[in-house]
PDB file of C-alpha atoms and ligand atoms in Angstrom:
ATOM      1  CA  UNK R   1     -16.041  53.614 -48.329  1.00 95.00           C
ATOM      2  CA  UNK R   2     -19.405  51.819 -48.484  1.00 98.00           C
ATOM      3  CA  UNK R   3     -20.568  50.415 -45.143  1.00 98.00           C
ATOM      4  CA  UNK R   4     -23.016  47.522 -44.912  1.00 98.00           C
ATOM      5  CA  UNK R   5     -24.878  46.657 -41.702  1.00 98.00           C
ATOM      6  CA  UNK R   6     -26.877  43.558 -40.819  1.00 98.00           C
ATOM      7  CA  UNK R   7     -28.449  42.052 -37.707  1.00 97.00           C
ATOM      8  CA  UNK R   8     -29.154  38.623 -36.297  1.00 97.00           C
ATOM      9  CA  UNK R   9     -28.840  36.190 -33.415  1.00 96.00           C
ATOM     10  CA  UNK R  10     -26.563  33.774 -35.305  1.00 97.00           C
ATOM     11  CA  UNK R  11     -27.210  31.031 -32.738  1.00 97.00           C
ATOM     12  CA  UNK R  12     -25.606  27.624 -33.476  1.00 96.00           C
ATOM     13  CA  UNK R  13     -23.759  29.226 -36.410  1.00 97.00           C
ATOM     14  CA  UNK R  14     -24.428  27.416 -39.707  1.00 97.00           C
ATOM     15  CA  UNK R  15     -23.851  27.747 -43.464  1.00 97.00           C
ATOM     16  CA  UNK R  16     -27.072  29.794 -43.967  1.00 97.00           C
ATOM     17  CA  UNK R  17     -25.572  32.454 -41.662  1.00 98.00           C
ATOM     18  CA  UNK R  18     -22.208  32.293 -43.485  1.00 98.00           C
ATOM     19  CA  UNK R  19     -23.910  32.684 -46.893  1.00 98.00           C
ATOM     20  CA  UNK R  20     -25.869  35.709 -45.672  1.00 98.00           C
ATOM     21  CA  UNK R  21     -22.773  37.424 -44.237  1.00 98.00           C
ATOM     22  CA  UNK R  22     -20.645  36.640 -47.309  1.00 98.00           C
ATOM     23  CA  UNK R  23     -23.262  38.132 -49.665  1.00 98.00           C
ATOM     24  CA  UNK R  24     -23.810  41.136 -47.373  1.00 98.00           C
ATOM     25  CA  UNK R  25     -20.047  41.844 -47.296  1.00 98.00           C
ATOM     26  CA  UNK R  26     -19.913  41.704 -51.102  1.00 98.00           C
ATOM     27  CA  UNK R  27     -22.333  44.659 -51.276  1.00 98.00           C
ATOM     28  CA  UNK R  28     -19.797  47.101 -49.799  1.00 98.00           C
ATOM     29  CA  UNK R  29     -16.303  47.720 -48.428  1.00 98.00           C
ATOM     30  CA  UNK R  30     -16.925  46.842 -44.786  1.00 98.00           C
ATOM     31  CA  UNK R  31     -19.518  44.792 -42.937  1.00 98.00           C
ATOM     32  CA  UNK R  32     -20.797  45.646 -39.460  1.00 98.00           C
ATOM     33  CA  UNK R  33     -22.992  43.119 -37.632  1.00 98.00           C
ATOM     34  CA  UNK R  34     -25.459  43.751 -34.805  1.00 98.00           C
ATOM     35  CA  UNK R  35     -25.642  40.538 -32.783  1.00 98.00           C
ATOM     36  CA  UNK R  36     -28.905  40.211 -30.825  1.00 97.00           C
ATOM     37  CA  UNK R  37     -28.394  40.024 -27.064  1.00 97.00           C
ATOM     38  CA  UNK R  38     -29.637  36.995 -25.113  1.00 97.00           C
ATOM     39  CA  UNK R  39     -32.451  39.154 -23.664  1.00 97.00           C
ATOM     40  CA  UNK R  40     -33.547  40.344 -27.111  1.00 96.00           C
ATOM     41  CA  UNK R  41     -33.595  36.764 -28.344  1.00 94.00           C
ATOM     42  CA  UNK R  42     -35.814  35.720 -25.432  1.00 95.00           C
ATOM     43  CA  UNK R  43     -38.224  38.531 -26.432  1.00 93.00           C
ATOM     44  CA  UNK R  44     -38.071  37.636 -30.164  1.00 86.00           C
ATOM     45  CA  UNK R  45     -38.168  33.838 -29.990  1.00 87.00           C
ATOM     46  CA  UNK R  46     -39.394  33.019 -26.500  1.00 92.00           C
ATOM     47  CA  UNK R  47     -36.210  31.167 -25.537  1.00 92.00           C
ATOM     48  CA  UNK R  48     -32.606  31.840 -24.664  1.00 95.00           C
ATOM     49  CA  UNK R  49     -30.063  31.096 -27.404  1.00 96.00           C
ATOM     50  CA  UNK R  50     -28.074  27.851 -27.117  1.00 96.00           C
ATOM     51  CA  UNK R  51     -24.795  29.789 -27.471  1.00 97.00           C
ATOM     52  CA  UNK R  52     -24.396  32.703 -25.091  1.00 97.00           C
ATOM     53  CA  UNK R  53     -23.934  36.243 -26.368  1.00 97.00           C
ATOM     54  CA  UNK R  54     -20.213  36.421 -25.691  1.00 97.00           C
ATOM     55  CA  UNK R  55     -19.609  33.235 -27.699  1.00 98.00           C
ATOM     56  CA  UNK R  56     -21.891  34.281 -30.581  1.00 98.00           C
ATOM     57  CA  UNK R  57     -20.019  37.617 -30.758  1.00 98.00           C
ATOM     58  CA  UNK R  58     -16.661  35.807 -30.774  1.00 98.00           C
ATOM     59  CA  UNK R  59     -17.742  33.561 -33.675  1.00 98.00           C
ATOM     60  CA  UNK R  60     -19.055  36.531 -35.731  1.00 98.00           C
ATOM     61  CA  UNK R  61     -15.912  38.563 -34.999  1.00 97.00           C
ATOM     62  CA  UNK R  62     -13.704  35.729 -36.189  1.00 98.00           C
ATOM     63  CA  UNK R  63     -15.196  35.687 -39.726  1.00 98.00           C
ATOM     64  CA  UNK R  64     -13.220  37.292 -42.512  1.00 97.00           C
ATOM     65  CA  UNK R  65     -16.396  38.787 -44.040  1.00 97.00           C
ATOM     66  CA  UNK R  66     -17.014  40.777 -40.850  1.00 98.00           C
ATOM     67  CA  UNK R  67     -15.114  43.944 -39.898  1.00 98.00           C
ATOM     68  CA  UNK R  68     -16.810  44.714 -36.607  1.00 96.00           C
ATOM     69  CA  UNK R  69     -19.717  43.552 -34.456  1.00 97.00           C
ATOM     70  CA  UNK R  70     -21.733  45.047 -31.606  1.00 98.00           C
ATOM     71  CA  UNK R  71     -24.622  44.017 -29.338  1.00 98.00           C
ATOM     72  CA  UNK R  72     -28.107  44.691 -30.741  1.00 97.00           C
ATOM     73  CA  UNK R  73     -30.202  45.402 -27.646  1.00 96.00           C
ATOM     74  CA  UNK R  74     -33.566  46.140 -29.235  1.00 94.00           C
ATOM     75  CA  UNK R  75     -35.180  45.712 -32.656  1.00 91.00           C
ATOM     76  CA  UNK R  76     -36.431  49.305 -32.528  1.00 92.00           C
ATOM     77  CA  UNK R  77     -32.981  50.938 -32.539  1.00 96.00           C
ATOM     78  CA  UNK R  78     -32.004  50.087 -36.128  1.00 97.00           C
ATOM     79  CA  UNK R  79     -32.179  53.749 -37.236  1.00 97.00           C
ATOM     80  CA  UNK R  80     -29.861  54.657 -34.341  1.00 97.00           C
ATOM     81  CA  UNK R  81     -27.332  51.927 -35.229  1.00 98.00           C
ATOM     82  CA  UNK R  82     -27.447  52.892 -38.937  1.00 98.00           C
ATOM     83  CA  UNK R  83     -26.542  56.518 -38.100  1.00 98.00           C
ATOM     84  CA  UNK R  84     -24.031  55.584 -35.397  1.00 97.00           C
ATOM     85  CA  UNK R  85     -22.031  53.353 -37.746  1.00 97.00           C
ATOM     86  CA  UNK R  86     -22.641  55.433 -40.895  1.00 98.00           C
ATOM     87  CA  UNK R  87     -24.195  52.498 -42.752  1.00 98.00           C
ATOM     88  CA  UNK R  88     -25.012  52.972 -46.446  1.00 98.00           C
ATOM     89  CA  UNK R  89     -26.796  49.636 -46.845  1.00 98.00           C
ATOM     90  CA  UNK R  90     -28.977  47.611 -44.457  1.00 98.00           C
ATOM     91  CA  UNK R  91     -29.098  43.912 -45.340  1.00 98.00           C
ATOM     92  CA  UNK R  92     -31.719  41.548 -43.921  1.00 97.00           C
ATOM     93  CA  UNK R  93     -32.789  37.994 -44.799  1.00 96.00           C
ATOM     94  CA  UNK R  94     -36.015  37.833 -46.791  1.00 95.00           C
ATOM     95  CA  UNK R  95     -37.874  36.395 -43.783  1.00 93.00           C
ATOM     96  CA  UNK R  96     -37.979  40.109 -42.829  1.00 94.00           C
ATOM     97  CA  UNK R  97     -39.184  41.234 -46.305  1.00 96.00           C
ATOM     98  CA  UNK R  98     -40.831  44.669 -46.149  1.00 96.00           C
ATOM     99  CA  UNK R  99     -40.381  44.981 -42.363  1.00 95.00           C
ATOM    100  CA  UNK R 100     -37.614  47.597 -42.580  1.00 96.00           C
ATOM    101  CA  UNK R 101     -38.753  49.563 -45.637  1.00 97.00           C
ATOM    102  CA  UNK R 102     -39.303  52.669 -43.447  1.00 96.00           C
ATOM    103  CA  UNK R 103     -35.481  52.863 -43.083  1.00 97.00           C
ATOM    104  CA  UNK R 104     -35.114  53.557 -46.838  1.00 98.00           C
ATOM    105  CA  UNK R 105     -35.041  57.255 -45.942  1.00 97.00           C
ATOM    106  CA  UNK R 106     -31.715  56.607 -44.140  1.00 97.00           C
ATOM    107  CA  UNK R 107     -29.957  54.063 -46.346  1.00 98.00           C
ATOM    108  CA  UNK R 108     -30.445  51.447 -49.023  1.00 98.00           C
ATOM    109  CA  UNK R 109     -32.401  48.407 -47.710  1.00 98.00           C
ATOM    110  CA  UNK R 110     -31.678  45.025 -49.284  1.00 98.00           C
ATOM    111  CA  UNK R 111     -33.396  41.713 -48.464  1.00 98.00           C
ATOM    112  CA  UNK R 112     -31.381  38.622 -49.432  1.00 98.00           C
ATOM    113  CA  UNK R 113     -32.906  35.199 -50.080  1.00 97.00           C
ATOM    114  CA  UNK R 114     -32.408  32.752 -47.210  1.00 96.00           C
ATOM    115  CA  UNK R 115     -30.419  29.577 -47.770  1.00 96.00           C
ATOM    116  CA  UNK R 116     -33.052  26.820 -48.104  1.00 94.00           C
ATOM    117  CA  UNK R 117     -33.339  23.782 -45.821  1.00 90.00           C
ATOM    118  CA  UNK R 118     -31.255  24.939 -42.871  1.00 92.00           C
ATOM    119  CA  UNK R 119     -32.145  26.724 -39.655  1.00 92.00           C
ATOM    120  CA  UNK R 120     -31.029  26.803 -36.026  1.00 89.00           C
ATOM    121  CA  UNK R 121     -34.469  25.533 -34.952  1.00 87.00           C
ATOM    122  CA  UNK R 122     -34.170  22.523 -37.269  1.00 89.00           C
ATOM    123  CA  UNK R 123     -30.639  21.731 -36.062  1.00 90.00           C
ATOM    124  CA  UNK R 124     -31.817  21.834 -32.438  1.00 87.00           C
ATOM    125  CA  UNK R 125     -34.719  19.487 -33.292  1.00 86.00           C
ATOM    126  CA  UNK R 126     -32.467  17.015 -35.121  1.00 88.00           C
ATOM    127  CA  UNK R 127     -29.907  16.962 -32.294  1.00 89.00           C
ATOM    128  CA  UNK R 128     -32.697  16.613 -29.740  1.00 87.00           C
ATOM    129  CA  UNK R 129     -34.018  13.507 -31.503  1.00 85.00           C
ATOM    130  CA  UNK R 130     -30.628  11.694 -31.716  1.00 77.00           C
TER     131      UNK R 130
HETATM  132  N1  C2G F   1     -30.430  33.209 -42.608  1.00 92.54           N
HETATM  133  C1  C2G F   1     -30.338  32.817 -43.945  1.00 92.54           C
HETATM  134  N2  C2G F   1     -30.589  31.513 -44.271  1.00 92.54           N
HETATM  135  C2  C2G F   1     -30.942  30.614 -43.323  1.00 92.54           C
HETATM  136  C3  C2G F   1     -31.027  30.992 -41.983  1.00 92.54           C
HETATM  137  C4  C2G F   1     -30.769  32.326 -41.647  1.00 92.54           C
HETATM  138  O1  C2G F   1     -30.036  33.624 -44.847  1.00 92.54           O
HETATM  139  N3  C2G F   1     -31.203  29.361 -43.721  1.00 92.54           N
HETATM  140  C5  C2G F   1     -30.179  34.628 -42.273  1.00 92.54           C
HETATM  141  C6  C2G F   1     -31.412  35.319 -41.669  1.00 92.54           C
HETATM  142  O2  C2G F   1     -32.327  35.710 -42.687  1.00 92.54           O
HETATM  143  C7  C2G F   1     -30.778  36.498 -40.969  1.00 92.54           C
HETATM  144  C8  C2G F   1     -29.388  35.944 -40.548  1.00 92.54           C
HETATM  145  O3  C2G F   1     -29.174  34.756 -41.303  1.00 92.54           O
HETATM  146  O4  C2G F   1     -30.596  37.571 -41.883  1.00 92.54           O
HETATM  147  C9  C2G F   1     -29.344  35.632 -39.069  1.00 92.54           C
HETATM  148  O5  C2G F   1     -30.387  34.740 -38.775  1.00 92.54           O
HETATM  149  P1  C2G F   1     -31.050  34.740 -37.339  1.00 92.54           P
HETATM  150  O6  C2G F   1     -30.024  34.570 -36.310  1.00 92.54           O
HETATM  151  O7  C2G F   1     -32.208  33.772 -37.351  1.00 92.54           O
HETATM  152  O8  C2G F   1     -31.560  36.232 -37.255  1.00 92.54           O
HETATM  153  P2  C2G F   1     -32.875  36.753 -36.668  1.00 92.54           P
HETATM  154  O9  C2G F   1     -33.163  36.082 -35.371  1.00 92.54           O
HETATM  155  O10 C2G F   1     -33.901  36.762 -37.746  1.00 92.54           O
HETATM  156  O11 C2G F   1     -32.456  38.231 -36.264  1.00 92.54           O
HETATM  157  O12 C2G F   1     -32.890  42.692 -35.909  1.00 92.54           O
HETATM  158  C10 C2G F   1     -33.356  41.603 -36.563  1.00 92.54           C
HETATM  159  C11 C2G F   1     -32.887  40.397 -36.006  1.00 92.54           C
HETATM  160  O13 C2G F   1     -31.989  40.502 -35.001  1.00 92.54           O
HETATM  161  C12 C2G F   1     -32.666  39.324 -37.018  1.00 92.54           C
END
């Protein structure tokens, strides 16, 4: 049983998120997702997510690519989550390229290309200008 783990906020869920999760799931037998808490997102991006944590978790849990999700409370606990869930592969979008290479001692680390021309920030800007 090969376990894949990935992390993200997945705010205002869009096709770029779906593509990432679909490709991550294809790398193993089960996919576990760490969903950033609202507090972590405020630290990372300087603002609260549009969708609250509970709702973002519900959306991620409802996807057929995803077997299980949990709250990611801090960026620094990836090694802990990898061991806790017995992950064999860590998948991250290539906006994080190289940032998690130190975890290669624990599991395989794979960076997947982002889907071009879509982001939560852009969606928020477009909606804000309508
Ligand atoms: N993503 C993608 N293509 C896009 C937009 C996002 O492939 N057009 C991917 C990101 O690379 C990431 C995942 O979708 O792997 C979730 O995106 P975010 O919610 O923006 O994740 P982020 O805030 O970068 O959180 O611990 C690390 C973080 O929690 C990652």
